[in-house]
Amino acid sequence: MKRYAFFISDGTGITAETLGNSLLSQFEGITFERVTLPYIDNLDKAQQAVTKINESAANSGFPAIIIDTVVDKNIRTIIDTANAFKIDIFAAFLAPLEQELGEQSSYTVGKSHSPADSTNYRDRIAAVNFALDNDDGARTQHYADADIILVGVSRCGKTPTSLYMAMQFGIKAANYPLTEDDMADLTLPASLRTHKHKLFGLTIDPDRLSAIRTERRANSRYASLKQCYHEVDEVELLYQREGLKFISTTDKSIEEIATRIMAETGLQRRLQS
């Protein structure tokens, strides 16, 4: 079965998309064609969205699913005419909150996203720049400023995890690739030993690692199963010998990896939610 799902917002659509995807992921037996429609902020755009939604419903033979964060009541009135099952996120959650808090919501578009001149935004950009500048072992002299240093073999997920932690949590995350030379005597490189209390290890299933490396460098020693098994065995032995916390990234999303690291280390989000 295939159903169309529309994430609609008069802002960026990030909230509707994030929550909507979380909800739809619970229905593994259904294939969803996901469509995000951001900045539906006037009546003409709303009517165009309804036309698109109705066409999709006609093509699939089922009403579409709409998950929205539209604030403007006039726009909502038009969206409500679509042939769809509708989930209004704000109506579902704000009304009970208003009752509990005894205060009316401001119903302001884009309230959950920081403007470019806010402290929150600047801290986020600073964290992202730090992650980029300190990727793959670059500029180890800056590790004193890092909140965390992710270590692991090449292609185990260090870079995307570092960037996600910067974007979502404002964490200054550096990462360092452990090579055969680093693991030859099963000791930490000198540049890491000073900052051992900031280290967190990533590991990965060797078969999965080989598949990832093959996409980058096929038919190479770097991507061979033998090499991948050797590196993973060595790095896990190093973690255990040095008493480092580590997790496997195999079959985990970047979101889950980053959140688990935050929980394991006790790091606190540096950005306001």
Short mmCIF file of C-alpha atoms in Angstrom, two decimals:
data_model
loop_
_atom_site.label_atom_id
_atom_site.label_comp_id
_atom_site.label_asym_id
_atom_site.label_seq_id
_atom_site.Cartn_x
_atom_site.Cartn_y
_atom_site.Cartn_z
CA MET A 1 0.00 0.00 0.00
CA LYS A 2 1.20 3.50 -0.87
CA ARG A 3 -0.04 6.70 0.76
CA TYR A 4 0.91 10.32 0.18
CA ALA A 5 1.98 12.31 3.24
CA PHE A 6 2.29 16.09 3.14
CA PHE A 7 4.19 18.11 5.71
CA ILE A 8 2.84 21.63 5.45
CA SER A 9 3.94 24.80 7.19
CA ASP A 10 3.79 28.57 6.85
CA GLY A 11 7.42 28.49 8.03
CA THR A 12 10.34 26.19 7.25
CA GLY A 13 8.37 22.97 7.71
CA ILE A 14 11.11 21.49 9.89
CA THR A 15 8.83 20.85 12.87
CA ALA A 16 6.07 19.24 10.80
CA GLU A 17 8.59 17.16 8.87
CA THR A 18 10.49 15.97 11.95
CA LEU A 19 7.45 14.99 13.97
CA GLY A 20 5.64 13.65 10.90
CA ASN A 21 8.50 11.36 9.94
CA SER A 22 8.69 10.06 13.50
CA LEU A 23 4.99 9.19 13.40
CA LEU A 24 5.01 7.61 9.95
CA SER A 25 8.09 5.49 10.72
CA GLN A 26 5.91 3.43 13.07
CA PHE A 27 3.96 2.02 10.09
CA GLU A 28 6.46 -0.28 8.42
CA GLY A 29 3.90 -2.03 6.22
CA ILE A 30 2.96 1.15 4.36
CA THR A 31 5.03 2.98 1.75
CA PHE A 32 4.71 6.74 2.16
CA GLU A 33 5.44 9.25 -0.58
CA ARG A 34 6.56 12.18 1.54
CA VAL A 35 6.18 15.76 0.31
CA THR A 36 7.22 18.85 2.28
CA LEU A 37 5.51 22.13 1.45
CA PRO A 38 7.17 24.98 3.38
CA TYR A 39 6.23 28.66 3.39
CA ILE A 40 2.56 28.16 2.57
CA ASP A 41 2.00 31.69 3.84
CA ASN A 42 -0.75 33.11 1.65
CA LEU A 43 -4.11 32.02 0.26
CA ASP A 44 -2.86 31.39 -3.29
CA LYS A 45 -0.13 29.05 -2.07
CA ALA A 46 -2.64 27.28 0.13
CA GLN A 47 -4.97 26.69 -2.81
CA GLN A 48 -2.07 25.39 -4.92
CA ALA A 49 -1.17 23.01 -2.10
CA VAL A 50 -4.75 21.73 -1.93
CA THR A 51 -4.73 21.09 -5.68
CA LYS A 52 -1.52 19.08 -5.38
CA ILE A 53 -2.84 17.14 -2.41
CA ASN A 54 -6.09 16.28 -4.18
CA GLU A 55 -4.25 15.12 -7.29
CA SER A 56 -2.11 12.83 -5.15
CA ALA A 57 -5.17 11.43 -3.40
CA ALA A 58 -6.82 10.75 -6.76
CA ASN A 59 -3.73 9.00 -8.08
CA SER A 60 -3.34 6.75 -5.03
CA GLY A 61 -7.03 6.09 -4.44
CA PHE A 62 -6.67 7.06 -0.78
CA PRO A 63 -6.98 10.37 1.06
CA ALA A 64 -3.61 11.99 1.63
CA ILE A 65 -2.12 12.43 5.10
CA ILE A 66 -1.49 16.05 6.13
CA ILE A 67 0.72 16.90 9.09
CA ASP A 68 0.93 20.65 9.47
CA THR A 69 2.05 23.55 11.61
CA VAL A 70 0.04 26.25 9.85
CA VAL A 71 -0.78 29.15 12.19
CA ASP A 72 -2.90 31.46 10.02
CA LYS A 73 -6.59 30.53 10.38
CA ASN A 74 -7.53 31.67 6.87
CA ILE A 75 -4.84 29.48 5.34
CA ARG A 76 -5.92 26.61 7.55
CA THR A 77 -9.49 26.95 6.31
CA ILE A 78 -8.30 26.35 2.75
CA ILE A 79 -6.00 23.45 3.71
CA ASP A 80 -8.93 21.83 5.50
CA THR A 81 -10.79 21.49 2.18
CA ALA A 82 -8.22 18.99 0.86
CA ASN A 83 -9.09 15.33 0.46
CA ALA A 84 -6.92 14.26 3.36
CA PHE A 85 -6.68 13.05 6.93
CA LYS A 86 -5.26 16.02 8.83
CA ILE A 87 -3.08 16.30 11.91
CA ASP A 88 -2.71 19.87 13.14
CA ILE A 89 0.32 19.73 15.43
CA PHE A 90 -0.30 23.12 17.03
CA ALA A 91 -3.98 22.42 17.70
CA ALA A 92 -3.13 19.01 19.17
CA PHE A 93 -0.58 20.33 21.63
CA LEU A 94 -1.05 24.06 22.15
CA ALA A 95 -4.68 23.95 23.28
CA PRO A 96 -3.98 21.57 26.22
CA LEU A 97 -0.90 23.64 27.12
CA GLU A 98 -2.93 26.85 27.08
CA GLN A 99 -5.41 25.27 29.46
CA GLU A 100 -2.68 24.03 31.80
CA LEU A 101 -0.67 27.28 31.77
CA GLY A 102 -3.66 29.58 31.86
CA GLU A 103 -2.28 31.69 29.03
CA GLN A 104 -2.96 32.02 25.33
CA SER A 105 -0.26 31.05 22.84
CA SER A 106 1.18 33.79 20.63
CA TYR A 107 0.58 31.61 17.53
CA THR A 108 3.65 33.12 15.90
CA VAL A 109 5.12 31.65 12.70
CA GLY A 110 8.65 30.28 13.05
CA LYS A 111 8.83 30.82 16.79
CA SER A 112 10.82 27.63 17.36
CA HIS A 113 13.65 28.65 15.00
CA SER A 114 16.21 31.20 16.08
CA PRO A 115 16.79 34.37 14.04
CA ALA A 116 20.24 34.83 12.56
CA ASP A 117 21.21 37.55 15.04
CA SER A 118 20.34 35.55 18.18
CA THR A 119 22.88 34.14 20.62
CA ASN A 120 21.43 30.68 19.99
CA TYR A 121 22.10 30.97 16.27
CA ARG A 122 25.62 32.30 16.73
CA ASP A 123 26.47 29.47 19.14
CA ARG A 124 25.18 26.94 16.63
CA ILE A 125 27.30 28.35 13.81
CA ALA A 126 30.37 28.51 16.07
CA ALA A 127 29.92 24.83 16.94
CA VAL A 128 29.50 23.85 13.28
CA ASN A 129 32.61 25.80 12.28
CA PHE A 130 34.54 24.10 15.07
CA ALA A 131 33.44 20.66 13.86
CA LEU A 132 34.49 21.49 10.29
CA ASP A 133 37.84 22.96 11.34
CA ASN A 134 38.64 19.99 13.58
CA ASP A 135 37.49 17.19 11.28
CA ASP A 136 39.59 14.09 10.67
CA GLY A 137 42.41 14.95 13.06
CA ALA A 138 43.00 18.47 11.76
CA ARG A 139 44.26 21.14 14.16
CA THR A 140 44.75 18.92 17.20
CA GLN A 141 46.11 22.02 18.94
CA HIS A 142 42.48 23.16 19.32
CA TYR A 143 41.39 20.09 21.29
CA ALA A 144 41.51 22.04 24.54
CA ASP A 145 38.44 23.92 23.30
CA ALA A 146 36.52 20.77 22.35
CA ASP A 147 33.56 19.51 24.38
CA ILE A 148 34.14 16.01 23.02
CA ILE A 149 36.55 14.24 20.65
CA LEU A 150 35.15 11.31 18.69
CA VAL A 151 37.66 8.62 17.74
CA GLY A 152 37.39 5.56 15.53
CA VAL A 153 38.51 3.94 12.32
CA SER A 154 37.98 5.66 8.99
CA ARG A 155 34.34 5.74 7.77
CA CYS A 156 32.68 4.68 11.03
CA GLY A 157 30.52 7.84 11.24
CA LYS A 158 32.68 10.34 13.12
CA THR A 159 32.23 13.34 10.80
CA PRO A 160 28.42 13.27 10.38
CA THR A 161 27.99 12.66 14.10
CA SER A 162 30.24 15.61 14.96
CA LEU A 163 28.28 17.89 12.65
CA TYR A 164 24.93 16.70 13.95
CA MET A 165 25.99 17.33 17.55
CA ALA A 166 27.07 20.83 16.54
CA MET A 167 23.85 21.60 14.66
CA GLN A 168 21.38 20.13 17.13
CA PHE A 169 23.07 20.58 20.49
CA GLY A 170 25.71 23.31 19.97
CA ILE A 171 28.43 20.86 21.05
CA LYS A 172 31.99 21.57 19.90
CA ALA A 173 32.90 18.11 18.62
CA ALA A 174 36.28 17.28 17.09
CA ASN A 175 37.05 13.89 15.58
CA TYR A 176 40.23 11.89 15.06
CA PRO A 177 40.71 8.87 12.76
CA LEU A 178 42.62 6.02 14.41
CA THR A 179 44.96 4.38 11.89
CA GLU A 180 47.04 1.22 11.91
CA ASP A 181 50.05 3.26 13.00
CA ASP A 182 48.10 4.70 15.94
CA MET A 183 47.03 1.24 17.04
CA ALA A 184 50.34 -0.53 16.44
CA ASP A 185 51.28 -0.56 20.14
CA LEU A 186 47.71 -0.20 21.45
CA THR A 187 48.32 3.19 22.98
CA LEU A 188 46.65 6.52 22.33
CA PRO A 189 48.47 9.04 20.11
CA ALA A 190 50.19 11.79 22.09
CA SER A 191 47.78 14.41 20.72
CA LEU A 192 44.86 12.50 22.26
CA ARG A 193 46.35 11.34 25.54
CA THR A 194 46.29 14.83 27.03
CA HIS A 195 42.56 15.01 26.34
CA LYS A 196 41.66 11.43 27.26
CA HIS A 197 38.77 12.60 29.44
CA LYS A 198 37.09 14.04 26.31
CA LEU A 199 37.46 10.95 24.12
CA PHE A 200 34.51 8.84 23.02
CA GLY A 201 34.93 5.87 20.71
CA LEU A 202 32.88 4.73 17.74
CA THR A 203 33.05 1.25 16.30
CA ILE A 204 31.19 -0.56 13.53
CA ASP A 205 30.51 -4.03 12.20
CA PRO A 206 33.45 -4.96 9.90
CA ASP A 207 31.18 -6.22 7.11
CA ARG A 208 29.27 -2.94 7.13
CA LEU A 209 32.54 -1.00 7.21
CA SER A 210 33.82 -2.91 4.19
CA ALA A 211 30.65 -2.11 2.25
CA ILE A 212 30.95 1.60 3.07
CA ARG A 213 34.63 1.73 2.14
CA THR A 214 34.00 -0.18 -1.08
CA GLU A 215 31.72 2.63 -2.25
CA ARG A 216 34.64 5.02 -1.81
CA ARG A 217 37.59 2.85 -2.86
CA ALA A 218 36.58 -0.45 -4.44
CA ASN A 219 38.99 -3.40 -4.72
CA SER A 220 41.46 -1.83 -2.30
CA ARG A 221 43.21 -3.13 0.79
CA TYR A 222 41.49 -0.28 2.64
CA ALA A 223 38.06 -1.76 1.83
CA SER A 224 38.92 -5.46 2.14
CA LEU A 225 37.10 -7.54 4.74
CA LYS A 226 40.41 -8.70 6.21
CA GLN A 227 41.59 -5.13 6.75
CA CYS A 228 38.26 -4.01 8.18
CA TYR A 229 38.13 -6.91 10.65
CA HIS A 230 41.71 -6.20 11.70
CA GLU A 231 41.10 -2.48 12.29
CA VAL A 232 37.85 -2.96 14.18
CA ASP A 233 39.34 -5.66 16.42
CA GLU A 234 42.34 -3.46 17.18
CA VAL A 235 40.37 -0.29 17.89
CA GLU A 236 37.95 -2.07 20.22
CA LEU A 237 40.90 -3.61 22.06
CA LEU A 238 42.39 -0.12 22.37
CA TYR A 239 39.13 1.26 23.79
CA GLN A 240 39.00 -1.50 26.37
CA ARG A 241 42.64 -1.13 27.31
CA GLU A 242 42.31 2.63 27.74
CA GLY A 243 38.96 2.42 29.50
CA LEU A 244 37.17 4.53 26.87
CA LYS A 245 33.42 4.51 26.45
CA PHE A 246 32.34 3.50 22.95
CA ILE A 247 29.28 2.49 20.96
CA SER A 248 28.67 0.73 17.67
CA THR A 249 27.27 2.85 14.86
CA THR A 250 26.06 -0.20 12.92
CA ASP A 251 22.35 0.09 12.08
CA LYS A 252 22.00 3.32 14.07
CA SER A 253 20.93 6.66 12.69
CA ILE A 254 23.11 9.72 13.22
CA GLU A 255 20.39 11.09 15.50
CA GLU A 256 20.50 8.00 17.69
CA ILE A 257 24.31 7.91 17.78
CA ALA A 258 24.55 11.54 18.84
CA THR A 259 21.81 11.25 21.46
CA ARG A 260 23.38 8.13 22.94
CA ILE A 261 26.73 9.89 23.18
CA MET A 262 25.10 12.83 24.97
CA ALA A 263 23.48 10.44 27.43
CA GLU A 264 26.63 8.35 27.98
CA THR A 265 28.88 11.35 28.58
CA GLY A 266 26.46 13.58 30.45
CA LEU A 267 27.08 16.43 28.01
CA GLN A 268 24.36 19.07 28.13
CA ARG A 269 22.74 20.75 25.17
CA ARG A 270 24.24 24.23 24.71
CA LEU A 271 21.38 25.52 22.57
CA GLN A 272 17.93 26.41 23.76
CA SER A 273 15.34 24.01 22.43
#
